[in-house]
Short mmCIF file of N, CA and C in Angstrom, two decimals:
data_model
loop_
_atom_site.label_atom_id
_atom_site.label_comp_id
_atom_site.label_asym_id
_atom_site.label_seq_id
_atom_site.Cartn_x
_atom_site.Cartn_y
_atom_site.Cartn_z
N MET I 1196 123.34 124.04 133.49
CA MET I 1196 123.02 122.78 134.14
C MET I 1196 122.81 121.68 133.09
N VAL I 1197 122.11 122.01 132.00
CA VAL I 1197 121.85 121.03 130.96
C VAL I 1197 123.16 120.66 130.26
N ARG I 1198 124.04 121.64 130.04
CA ARG I 1198 125.32 121.37 129.39
C ARG I 1198 126.19 120.44 130.24
N PHE I 1199 126.17 120.67 131.53
CA PHE I 1199 126.96 119.81 132.43
C PHE I 1199 126.43 118.37 132.39
N GLY I 1200 125.12 118.21 132.35
CA GLY I 1200 124.51 116.88 132.25
C GLY I 1200 124.85 116.20 130.93
N ALA I 1201 124.87 116.97 129.84
CA ALA I 1201 125.21 116.41 128.53
C ALA I 1201 126.66 115.94 128.51
N ILE I 1202 127.54 116.72 129.14
CA ILE I 1202 128.96 116.33 129.21
C ILE I 1202 129.10 115.02 129.98
N ILE I 1203 128.40 114.89 131.08
CA ILE I 1203 128.46 113.65 131.87
C ILE I 1203 127.95 112.47 131.06
N VAL I 1204 126.88 112.63 130.29
CA VAL I 1204 126.34 111.56 129.45
C VAL I 1204 127.37 111.16 128.38
N PHE I 1205 127.98 112.15 127.70
CA PHE I 1205 128.98 111.85 126.67
C PHE I 1205 130.21 111.15 127.27
N VAL I 1206 130.67 111.60 128.42
CA VAL I 1206 131.81 110.95 129.08
C VAL I 1206 131.44 109.51 129.44
N GLY I 1207 130.23 109.29 129.93
CA GLY I 1207 129.78 107.94 130.27
C GLY I 1207 129.72 107.03 129.05
N ILE I 1208 129.19 107.55 127.95
CA ILE I 1208 129.11 106.76 126.71
C ILE I 1208 130.51 106.43 126.21
N PHE I 1209 131.39 107.41 126.20
CA PHE I 1209 132.76 107.20 125.74
C PHE I 1209 133.48 106.17 126.63
N SER I 1210 133.26 106.25 127.93
CA SER I 1210 133.89 105.30 128.86
C SER I 1210 133.40 103.88 128.61
N VAL I 1211 132.11 103.70 128.41
CA VAL I 1211 131.55 102.37 128.14
C VAL I 1211 132.11 101.83 126.83
N LEU I 1212 132.18 102.65 125.78
CA LEU I 1212 132.73 102.22 124.50
C LEU I 1212 134.21 101.86 124.63
N SER I 1213 134.98 102.61 125.37
CA SER I 1213 136.40 102.33 125.55
C SER I 1213 136.62 101.00 126.27
N VAL I 1214 135.89 100.77 127.33
CA VAL I 1214 136.01 99.51 128.08
C VAL I 1214 135.57 98.34 127.21
N SER I 1215 134.49 98.51 126.47
CA SER I 1215 134.00 97.45 125.58
C SER I 1215 135.03 97.12 124.52
N TYR I 1216 135.63 98.13 123.91
CA TYR I 1216 136.64 97.89 122.88
C TYR I 1216 137.85 97.16 123.47
N TYR I 1217 138.25 97.53 124.67
CA TYR I 1217 139.39 96.88 125.31
C TYR I 1217 139.13 95.38 125.45
N PHE I 1218 137.99 94.99 125.97
CA PHE I 1218 137.68 93.57 126.15
C PHE I 1218 137.45 92.87 124.81
N TYR I 1219 136.82 93.55 123.87
CA TYR I 1219 136.57 92.98 122.54
C TYR I 1219 137.89 92.73 121.80
N SER I 1220 138.80 93.68 121.85
CA SER I 1220 140.07 93.53 121.12
C SER I 1220 140.90 92.39 121.69
N ASN I 1221 140.82 92.13 122.97
CA ASN I 1221 141.54 91.00 123.55
C ASN I 1221 140.99 89.67 123.07
N GLU I 1222 139.73 89.63 122.69
CA GLU I 1222 139.10 88.40 122.25
C GLU I 1222 139.18 88.19 120.74
N VAL I 1223 139.18 89.26 119.95
CA VAL I 1223 139.01 89.14 118.52
C VAL I 1223 140.27 89.41 117.70
N LEU I 1224 141.08 90.36 118.07
CA LEU I 1224 142.23 90.71 117.25
C LEU I 1224 143.20 89.54 117.19
N THR I 1225 143.73 89.29 116.02
CA THR I 1225 144.57 88.12 115.81
C THR I 1225 145.97 88.52 115.42
N GLU I 1226 146.88 87.58 115.63
CA GLU I 1226 148.25 87.74 115.17
C GLU I 1226 148.35 87.04 113.83
N VAL I 1227 148.88 87.73 112.84
CA VAL I 1227 149.01 87.17 111.50
C VAL I 1227 150.46 86.75 111.29
N LYS I 1228 150.65 85.48 110.89
CA LYS I 1228 151.97 84.96 110.58
C LYS I 1228 152.06 84.70 109.09
N VAL I 1229 153.21 85.00 108.51
CA VAL I 1229 153.42 84.79 107.08
C VAL I 1229 154.65 83.91 106.91
N SER I 1230 154.52 82.88 106.08
CA SER I 1230 155.61 81.94 105.86
C SER I 1230 155.91 81.82 104.37
N SER I 1231 157.17 81.73 104.06
CA SER I 1231 157.59 81.55 102.67
C SER I 1231 157.52 80.08 102.30
N PHE I 1232 157.77 79.79 101.04
CA PHE I 1232 157.72 78.43 100.51
C PHE I 1232 158.60 77.48 101.32
N GLY I 1233 158.01 76.37 101.72
CA GLY I 1233 158.75 75.32 102.40
C GLY I 1233 158.98 75.54 103.88
N GLU I 1234 158.52 76.63 104.44
CA GLU I 1234 158.72 76.90 105.85
C GLU I 1234 157.48 76.53 106.65
N PRO I 1235 157.61 75.59 107.59
CA PRO I 1235 156.47 75.28 108.47
C PRO I 1235 156.14 76.49 109.34
N VAL I 1236 154.90 76.56 109.78
CA VAL I 1236 154.46 77.66 110.64
C VAL I 1236 153.55 77.08 111.72
N GLN I 1237 153.65 77.64 112.92
CA GLN I 1237 152.84 77.17 114.03
C GLN I 1237 151.68 78.13 114.27
N VAL I 1238 150.47 77.55 114.35
CA VAL I 1238 149.26 78.31 114.65
C VAL I 1238 148.66 77.65 115.89
N GLY I 1239 148.65 78.39 116.98
CA GLY I 1239 148.24 77.78 118.24
C GLY I 1239 149.21 76.68 118.60
N ASP I 1240 148.68 75.50 118.91
CA ASP I 1240 149.52 74.35 119.25
C ASP I 1240 149.87 73.49 118.05
N ILE I 1241 149.42 73.86 116.84
CA ILE I 1241 149.62 73.02 115.67
C ILE I 1241 150.72 73.58 114.77
N MET I 1242 151.69 72.72 114.45
CA MET I 1242 152.74 73.07 113.49
C MET I 1242 152.29 72.57 112.12
N PHE I 1243 152.18 73.48 111.16
CA PHE I 1243 151.73 73.14 109.81
C PHE I 1243 152.89 73.18 108.83
N ASP I 1244 152.95 72.17 107.98
CA ASP I 1244 153.84 72.16 106.83
C ASP I 1244 152.94 71.84 105.64
N ILE I 1245 152.79 72.80 104.74
CA ILE I 1245 151.86 72.66 103.62
C ILE I 1245 152.64 72.78 102.31
N GLN I 1246 152.39 71.82 101.42
CA GLN I 1246 153.09 71.77 100.14
C GLN I 1246 152.07 71.58 99.01
N TYR I 1247 152.38 72.15 97.87
CA TYR I 1247 151.59 71.92 96.65
C TYR I 1247 151.87 70.51 96.16
N VAL I 1248 150.82 69.78 95.74
CA VAL I 1248 150.98 68.42 95.23
C VAL I 1248 150.93 68.43 93.71
N ALA I 1249 149.76 68.73 93.14
CA ALA I 1249 149.57 68.71 91.69
C ALA I 1249 148.18 69.22 91.37
N ASN I 1250 147.90 69.35 90.07
CA ASN I 1250 146.56 69.68 89.59
C ASN I 1250 145.94 68.41 89.03
N PHE I 1251 144.63 68.26 89.22
CA PHE I 1251 143.92 67.09 88.74
C PHE I 1251 142.67 67.51 88.00
N GLU I 1252 142.38 66.82 86.91
CA GLU I 1252 141.15 67.05 86.15
C GLU I 1252 140.01 66.20 86.70
N GLN I 1253 140.35 65.22 87.52
CA GLN I 1253 139.32 64.38 88.14
C GLN I 1253 139.94 63.64 89.32
N LEU I 1254 139.13 63.43 90.36
CA LEU I 1254 139.52 62.62 91.51
C LEU I 1254 138.41 61.60 91.72
N GLN I 1255 138.75 60.34 91.75
CA GLN I 1255 137.79 59.24 91.83
C GLN I 1255 137.37 58.99 93.28
N LYS I 1256 136.05 58.97 93.54
CA LYS I 1256 135.53 58.63 94.86
C LYS I 1256 135.73 57.14 95.13
N THR I 1257 135.92 56.81 96.40
CA THR I 1257 136.00 55.39 96.75
C THR I 1257 134.60 54.79 96.74
N LYS I 1258 134.54 53.48 96.56
CA LYS I 1258 133.25 52.77 96.55
C LYS I 1258 132.53 52.95 97.89
N GLU I 1259 133.29 52.85 98.99
CA GLU I 1259 132.70 53.02 100.33
C GLU I 1259 132.11 54.41 100.50
N PHE I 1260 132.83 55.42 100.00
CA PHE I 1260 132.33 56.78 100.13
C PHE I 1260 131.07 56.98 99.30
N LYS I 1261 131.03 56.41 98.10
CA LYS I 1261 129.84 56.53 97.25
C LYS I 1261 128.61 55.98 97.95
N ILE I 1262 128.75 54.83 98.60
CA ILE I 1262 127.62 54.20 99.32
C ILE I 1262 127.18 55.08 100.48
N ALA I 1263 128.14 55.54 101.29
CA ALA I 1263 127.81 56.39 102.44
C ALA I 1263 127.21 57.72 101.99
N GLU I 1264 127.77 58.29 100.93
CA GLU I 1264 127.27 59.57 100.41
C GLU I 1264 125.83 59.42 99.91
N GLN I 1265 125.54 58.32 99.19
CA GLN I 1265 124.19 58.12 98.67
C GLN I 1265 123.17 58.00 99.80
N ALA I 1266 123.55 57.35 100.89
CA ALA I 1266 122.65 57.23 102.04
C ALA I 1266 122.33 58.62 102.62
N GLU I 1267 123.34 59.48 102.70
CA GLU I 1267 123.13 60.84 103.21
C GLU I 1267 122.29 61.67 102.24
N ILE I 1268 122.51 61.48 100.94
CA ILE I 1268 121.72 62.20 99.93
C ILE I 1268 120.27 61.77 100.01
N ASP I 1269 120.03 60.45 100.13
CA ASP I 1269 118.66 59.93 100.22
C ASP I 1269 117.92 60.48 101.43
N ARG I 1270 118.65 60.74 102.50
CA ARG I 1270 118.04 61.31 103.71
C ARG I 1270 117.89 62.83 103.61
N GLY I 1271 118.41 63.42 102.53
CA GLY I 1271 118.28 64.86 102.32
C GLY I 1271 119.25 65.70 103.13
N LEU I 1272 120.34 65.09 103.60
CA LEU I 1272 121.28 65.81 104.45
C LEU I 1272 122.38 66.54 103.69
N ILE I 1273 122.79 65.99 102.54
CA ILE I 1273 123.89 66.60 101.79
C ILE I 1273 123.60 66.54 100.30
N GLU I 1274 124.41 67.26 99.54
CA GLU I 1274 124.40 67.14 98.09
C GLU I 1274 125.63 66.34 97.68
N ALA I 1275 125.58 65.75 96.52
CA ALA I 1275 126.70 64.92 96.05
C ALA I 1275 127.94 65.76 95.81
N SER I 1276 129.10 65.19 96.15
CA SER I 1276 130.36 65.85 95.83
C SER I 1276 130.72 65.53 94.38
N ASN I 1277 131.57 66.34 93.81
CA ASN I 1277 131.92 66.18 92.39
C ASN I 1277 133.30 65.57 92.22
N GLU I 1278 133.38 64.54 91.40
CA GLU I 1278 134.67 63.95 91.05
C GLU I 1278 135.39 64.81 90.02
N THR I 1279 134.63 65.51 89.20
CA THR I 1279 135.19 66.36 88.16
C THR I 1279 134.98 67.82 88.56
N PRO I 1280 136.06 68.61 88.63
CA PRO I 1280 135.91 70.02 89.04
C PRO I 1280 135.34 70.87 87.91
N GLU I 1281 134.88 72.04 88.28
CA GLU I 1281 134.44 72.99 87.27
C GLU I 1281 135.64 73.46 86.45
N TYR I 1282 136.79 73.68 87.11
CA TYR I 1282 138.01 74.12 86.43
C TYR I 1282 139.09 73.04 86.56
N THR I 1283 139.84 73.09 87.65
CA THR I 1283 140.85 72.06 87.94
C THR I 1283 141.01 71.95 89.46
N TYR I 1284 141.30 70.76 89.94
CA TYR I 1284 141.57 70.58 91.36
C TYR I 1284 143.03 70.88 91.63
N PHE I 1285 143.28 71.89 92.46
CA PHE I 1285 144.61 72.30 92.91
C PHE I 1285 144.78 71.63 94.26
N GLN I 1286 145.63 70.61 94.32
CA GLN I 1286 145.73 69.80 95.54
C GLN I 1286 146.96 70.17 96.36
N ILE I 1287 146.77 70.18 97.69
CA ILE I 1287 147.86 70.43 98.62
C ILE I 1287 147.96 69.28 99.61
N GLN I 1288 149.15 69.14 100.17
CA GLN I 1288 149.39 68.17 101.24
C GLN I 1288 149.62 68.95 102.53
N VAL I 1289 148.94 68.55 103.58
CA VAL I 1289 149.02 69.22 104.86
C VAL I 1289 149.57 68.24 105.90
N THR I 1290 150.69 68.60 106.49
CA THR I 1290 151.20 67.85 107.64
C THR I 1290 150.97 68.73 108.86
N ALA I 1291 150.21 68.21 109.80
CA ALA I 1291 149.88 68.96 111.01
C ALA I 1291 150.34 68.16 112.23
N GLU I 1292 151.13 68.81 113.08
CA GLU I 1292 151.62 68.15 114.28
C GLU I 1292 151.14 68.92 115.50
N ASN I 1293 150.48 68.22 116.41
CA ASN I 1293 149.97 68.82 117.63
C ASN I 1293 151.10 68.89 118.66
N LYS I 1294 151.59 70.08 118.93
CA LYS I 1294 152.67 70.28 119.89
C LYS I 1294 152.14 70.49 121.31
N GLY I 1295 150.82 70.56 121.46
CA GLY I 1295 150.22 70.84 122.76
C GLY I 1295 149.92 69.58 123.56
N ASN I 1296 149.16 69.77 124.62
CA ASN I 1296 148.82 68.68 125.53
C ASN I 1296 147.34 68.30 125.49
N GLU I 1297 146.58 68.90 124.58
CA GLU I 1297 145.16 68.61 124.45
C GLU I 1297 144.84 68.24 123.00
N ILE I 1298 143.76 67.48 122.82
CA ILE I 1298 143.29 67.13 121.49
C ILE I 1298 142.82 68.40 120.79
N VAL I 1299 143.20 68.56 119.53
CA VAL I 1299 142.80 69.73 118.74
C VAL I 1299 142.07 69.23 117.50
N ARG I 1300 140.90 69.79 117.24
CA ARG I 1300 140.12 69.43 116.05
C ARG I 1300 140.62 70.23 114.86
N LEU I 1301 140.89 69.50 113.78
CA LEU I 1301 141.35 70.10 112.53
C LEU I 1301 140.37 69.73 111.44
N THR I 1302 139.91 70.73 110.67
CA THR I 1302 138.98 70.49 109.57
C THR I 1302 139.51 71.14 108.30
N GLY I 1303 139.03 70.65 107.17
CA GLY I 1303 139.39 71.27 105.90
C GLY I 1303 138.91 72.70 105.80
N GLY I 1304 137.84 73.04 106.49
CA GLY I 1304 137.28 74.38 106.44
C GLY I 1304 138.15 75.44 107.09
N GLN I 1305 139.23 75.03 107.74
CA GLN I 1305 140.15 76.00 108.35
C GLN I 1305 141.24 76.42 107.37
N LEU I 1306 141.25 75.80 106.19
CA LEU I 1306 142.26 76.10 105.18
C LEU I 1306 141.59 76.75 103.97
N HIS I 1307 142.19 77.80 103.46
CA HIS I 1307 141.69 78.47 102.26
C HIS I 1307 142.86 78.79 101.35
N LEU I 1308 142.60 78.79 100.07
CA LEU I 1308 143.62 79.12 99.08
C LEU I 1308 143.39 80.55 98.61
N TYR I 1309 144.48 81.30 98.49
CA TYR I 1309 144.42 82.69 98.01
C TYR I 1309 145.37 82.83 96.83
N ASP I 1310 144.91 83.54 95.79
CA ASP I 1310 145.81 83.85 94.69
C ASP I 1310 146.43 85.22 94.94
N ASP I 1311 147.24 85.71 94.00
CA ASP I 1311 147.90 87.00 94.23
C ASP I 1311 146.95 88.19 94.08
N LYS I 1312 145.69 87.94 93.73
CA LYS I 1312 144.67 88.99 93.72
C LYS I 1312 143.84 88.94 94.99
N ASN I 1313 144.25 88.08 95.95
CA ASN I 1313 143.56 87.84 97.22
C ASN I 1313 142.16 87.25 97.04
N THR I 1314 141.94 86.56 95.95
CA THR I 1314 140.70 85.81 95.78
C THR I 1314 140.78 84.59 96.68
N ARG I 1315 139.73 84.36 97.43
CA ARG I 1315 139.70 83.27 98.41
C ARG I 1315 138.93 82.08 97.84
N PHE I 1316 139.54 80.89 97.93
CA PHE I 1316 138.93 79.65 97.48
C PHE I 1316 138.79 78.71 98.67
N SER I 1317 137.61 78.15 98.85
CA SER I 1317 137.38 77.19 99.92
C SER I 1317 137.72 75.79 99.45
N PRO I 1318 138.09 74.91 100.38
CA PRO I 1318 138.43 73.55 99.98
C PRO I 1318 137.20 72.78 99.52
N VAL I 1319 137.44 71.77 98.69
CA VAL I 1319 136.37 70.93 98.15
C VAL I 1319 136.62 69.50 98.62
N PHE I 1320 135.65 68.93 99.30
CA PHE I 1320 135.76 67.54 99.73
C PHE I 1320 135.17 66.66 98.64
N VAL I 1321 135.95 65.67 98.17
CA VAL I 1321 135.52 64.80 97.08
C VAL I 1321 135.15 63.41 97.60
N GLY I 1322 135.95 62.85 98.51
CA GLY I 1322 135.70 61.50 99.02
C GLY I 1322 136.54 60.44 98.34
N TYR I 1323 137.78 60.79 97.99
CA TYR I 1323 138.63 59.87 97.24
C TYR I 1323 139.47 58.94 98.11
N GLY I 1324 139.40 59.07 99.43
CA GLY I 1324 140.16 58.13 100.25
C GLY I 1324 140.43 58.64 101.65
N ASP I 1325 141.10 57.80 102.43
CA ASP I 1325 141.38 58.11 103.82
C ASP I 1325 142.37 59.25 104.00
N SER I 1326 143.15 59.56 102.98
CA SER I 1326 144.14 60.62 103.12
C SER I 1326 143.55 62.01 102.87
N GLU I 1327 142.27 62.10 102.58
CA GLU I 1327 141.64 63.40 102.33
C GLU I 1327 141.19 64.03 103.64
N LEU I 1328 141.52 65.29 103.83
CA LEU I 1328 141.19 66.01 105.05
C LEU I 1328 139.71 66.36 105.09
N SER I 1329 139.04 65.91 106.13
CA SER I 1329 137.68 66.35 106.39
C SER I 1329 137.59 66.80 107.84
N LEU I 1330 137.75 65.85 108.78
CA LEU I 1330 137.69 66.16 110.21
C LEU I 1330 138.65 65.23 110.93
N VAL I 1331 139.58 65.82 111.68
CA VAL I 1331 140.57 65.04 112.41
C VAL I 1331 140.67 65.60 113.83
N ASP I 1332 140.58 64.71 114.81
CA ASP I 1332 140.90 65.08 116.19
C ASP I 1332 142.34 64.69 116.41
N LEU I 1333 143.21 65.69 116.41
CA LEU I 1333 144.65 65.47 116.46
C LEU I 1333 145.11 65.30 117.90
N GLU I 1334 145.62 64.12 118.20
CA GLU I 1334 146.10 63.78 119.55
C GLU I 1334 147.34 64.60 119.90
N PRO I 1335 147.55 64.85 121.20
CA PRO I 1335 148.76 65.57 121.62
C PRO I 1335 150.03 64.83 121.20
N GLN I 1336 151.01 65.61 120.75
CA GLN I 1336 152.32 65.11 120.35
C GLN I 1336 152.25 64.11 119.17
N LYS I 1337 151.21 64.20 118.36
CA LYS I 1337 151.05 63.34 117.17
C LYS I 1337 150.97 64.23 115.93
N ALA I 1338 151.26 63.59 114.78
CA ALA I 1338 151.19 64.30 113.50
C ALA I 1338 150.37 63.49 112.51
N VAL I 1339 149.73 64.18 111.57
CA VAL I 1339 149.01 63.54 110.47
C VAL I 1339 149.42 64.24 109.18
N THR I 1340 149.36 63.48 108.09
CA THR I 1340 149.60 64.05 106.76
C THR I 1340 148.40 63.70 105.90
N LEU I 1341 147.72 64.74 105.42
CA LEU I 1341 146.49 64.59 104.65
C LEU I 1341 146.54 65.51 103.44
N THR I 1342 145.59 65.34 102.53
CA THR I 1342 145.49 66.21 101.37
C THR I 1342 144.11 66.84 101.31
N THR I 1343 144.04 67.96 100.62
CA THR I 1343 142.77 68.60 100.29
C THR I 1343 142.98 69.35 98.99
N GLN I 1344 141.90 69.79 98.39
CA GLN I 1344 141.98 70.43 97.07
C GLN I 1344 141.00 71.58 96.96
N PHE I 1345 141.29 72.41 95.96
CA PHE I 1345 140.48 73.60 95.68
C PHE I 1345 140.16 73.60 94.20
N ASP I 1346 138.93 73.93 93.85
CA ASP I 1346 138.50 74.00 92.45
C ASP I 1346 138.77 75.43 91.96
N ILE I 1347 139.83 75.59 91.15
CA ILE I 1347 140.24 76.92 90.72
C ILE I 1347 140.56 76.94 89.23
N GLU I 1348 140.54 78.14 88.66
CA GLU I 1348 141.09 78.36 87.32
C GLU I 1348 142.58 78.57 87.52
N TYR I 1349 143.34 77.52 87.32
CA TYR I 1349 144.77 77.56 87.61
C TYR I 1349 145.52 78.41 86.60
N ASP I 1350 146.40 79.25 87.10
CA ASP I 1350 147.26 80.09 86.28
C ASP I 1350 148.71 79.76 86.65
N GLU I 1351 149.46 79.30 85.69
CA GLU I 1351 150.85 78.86 85.91
C GLU I 1351 151.72 79.96 86.50
N GLU I 1352 151.41 81.23 86.21
CA GLU I 1352 152.23 82.36 86.66
C GLU I 1352 151.78 82.94 88.00
N MET I 1353 150.59 82.56 88.47
CA MET I 1353 150.01 83.15 89.67
C MET I 1353 150.67 82.62 90.93
N GLN I 1354 150.80 83.49 91.92
CA GLN I 1354 151.29 83.08 93.23
C GLN I 1354 150.09 82.59 94.05
N TYR I 1355 150.27 81.47 94.75
CA TYR I 1355 149.20 80.91 95.58
C TYR I 1355 149.69 80.75 97.01
N ARG I 1356 148.81 81.12 97.96
CA ARG I 1356 149.07 81.01 99.39
C ARG I 1356 147.92 80.24 100.03
N VAL I 1357 148.24 79.50 101.09
CA VAL I 1357 147.22 78.85 101.88
C VAL I 1357 147.06 79.64 103.17
N GLY I 1358 145.83 80.00 103.48
CA GLY I 1358 145.53 80.67 104.74
C GLY I 1358 144.99 79.67 105.74
N ILE I 1359 145.53 79.68 106.94
CA ILE I 1359 145.06 78.82 108.03
C ILE I 1359 144.29 79.72 108.98
N VAL I 1360 142.98 79.50 109.05
CA VAL I 1360 142.11 80.37 109.83
C VAL I 1360 141.30 79.52 110.81
N PRO I 1361 141.69 79.49 112.09
CA PRO I 1361 140.90 78.74 113.08
C PRO I 1361 139.47 79.25 113.11
N ASN I 1362 138.54 78.33 113.39
CA ASN I 1362 137.13 78.72 113.45
C ASN I 1362 136.44 77.98 114.58
N ARG I 1363 135.15 78.14 114.71
CA ARG I 1363 134.39 77.53 115.81
C ARG I 1363 134.33 76.02 115.72
N HIS I 1364 134.72 75.44 114.58
CA HIS I 1364 134.70 74.00 114.43
C HIS I 1364 136.02 73.35 114.82
N GLY I 1365 137.01 74.13 115.16
CA GLY I 1365 138.29 73.58 115.57
C GLY I 1365 139.35 74.65 115.70
N MET I 1366 140.34 74.37 116.52
CA MET I 1366 141.43 75.30 116.79
C MET I 1366 140.90 76.64 117.30
N ASP I 1367 139.76 76.64 117.95
CA ASP I 1367 139.13 77.89 118.36
C ASP I 1367 139.81 78.55 119.56
N GLY I 1368 140.81 77.93 120.14
CA GLY I 1368 141.50 78.51 121.28
C GLY I 1368 142.64 79.44 120.91
N THR I 1369 142.90 79.65 119.63
CA THR I 1369 144.04 80.48 119.23
C THR I 1369 143.58 81.80 118.62
N GLN I 1370 144.43 82.79 118.76
CA GLN I 1370 144.19 84.11 118.20
C GLN I 1370 145.06 84.35 116.96
N GLU I 1371 145.66 83.29 116.43
CA GLU I 1371 146.59 83.43 115.32
C GLU I 1371 145.99 82.91 114.02
N ILE I 1372 146.40 83.52 112.91
CA ILE I 1372 146.13 83.00 111.58
C ILE I 1372 147.46 83.02 110.84
N ALA I 1373 147.57 82.21 109.80
CA ALA I 1373 148.84 82.15 109.06
C ALA I 1373 148.58 82.07 107.57
N PHE I 1374 149.54 82.56 106.80
CA PHE I 1374 149.51 82.46 105.35
C PHE I 1374 150.84 81.85 104.91
N ILE I 1375 150.74 80.76 104.15
CA ILE I 1375 151.93 80.05 103.69
C ILE I 1375 151.94 80.07 102.17
N CYS I 1376 152.99 80.63 101.60
CA CYS I 1376 153.14 80.65 100.15
C CYS I 1376 153.53 79.25 99.69
N ILE I 1377 152.80 78.70 98.70
CA ILE I 1377 153.08 77.33 98.26
C ILE I 1377 153.37 77.21 96.76
N ARG I 1378 153.14 78.26 96.01
CA ARG I 1378 153.36 78.17 94.55
C ARG I 1378 153.78 79.54 94.03
N ASN I 1379 154.84 79.57 93.23
CA ASN I 1379 155.38 80.80 92.63
C ASN I 1379 155.75 81.84 93.68
N CYS I 1380 156.43 81.41 94.71
CA CYS I 1380 156.86 82.31 95.78
C CYS I 1380 158.13 83.03 95.35
N ASN I 1381 158.11 84.34 95.44
CA ASN I 1381 159.28 85.15 95.05
C ASN I 1381 159.93 85.77 96.25
#
């Protein structure tokens, strides 16, 4: 009698875990897209074309940004951004076109740089002008072209990829992520 009860409990636990995994996997598992150099890729409703621009030893903040940044620093909300990187600024240009029918929020935090060792680098916001990606509400059937940069120890021989990873701050309706090779693609 006890063995039969134990079997029923184990079957019940296994059934609950199976149903939970089924619903969880529909919400969390993502489709991974990989693109070679120069090939645009679509993630959700956004078509991305990402290109390497150049490396910079310094990026100058605009006067307007310096004033606004100082006000935020004085209020204790943020820390100052750096015009001079620890290593070098690896800059990319991002063209994003909204192919859908709803406004989609795009942020720099959805883009990451990966080297061929899969080291992940987050973007660095400097404040050098209107063309720098921070936060954009992309209108349906419209495109924007912006830049962002990563503070990295640049290696001329290393392969670099940009990962597009939707998050809770934007593009959260998609189950897709993409990796686009932008430097030393073989």
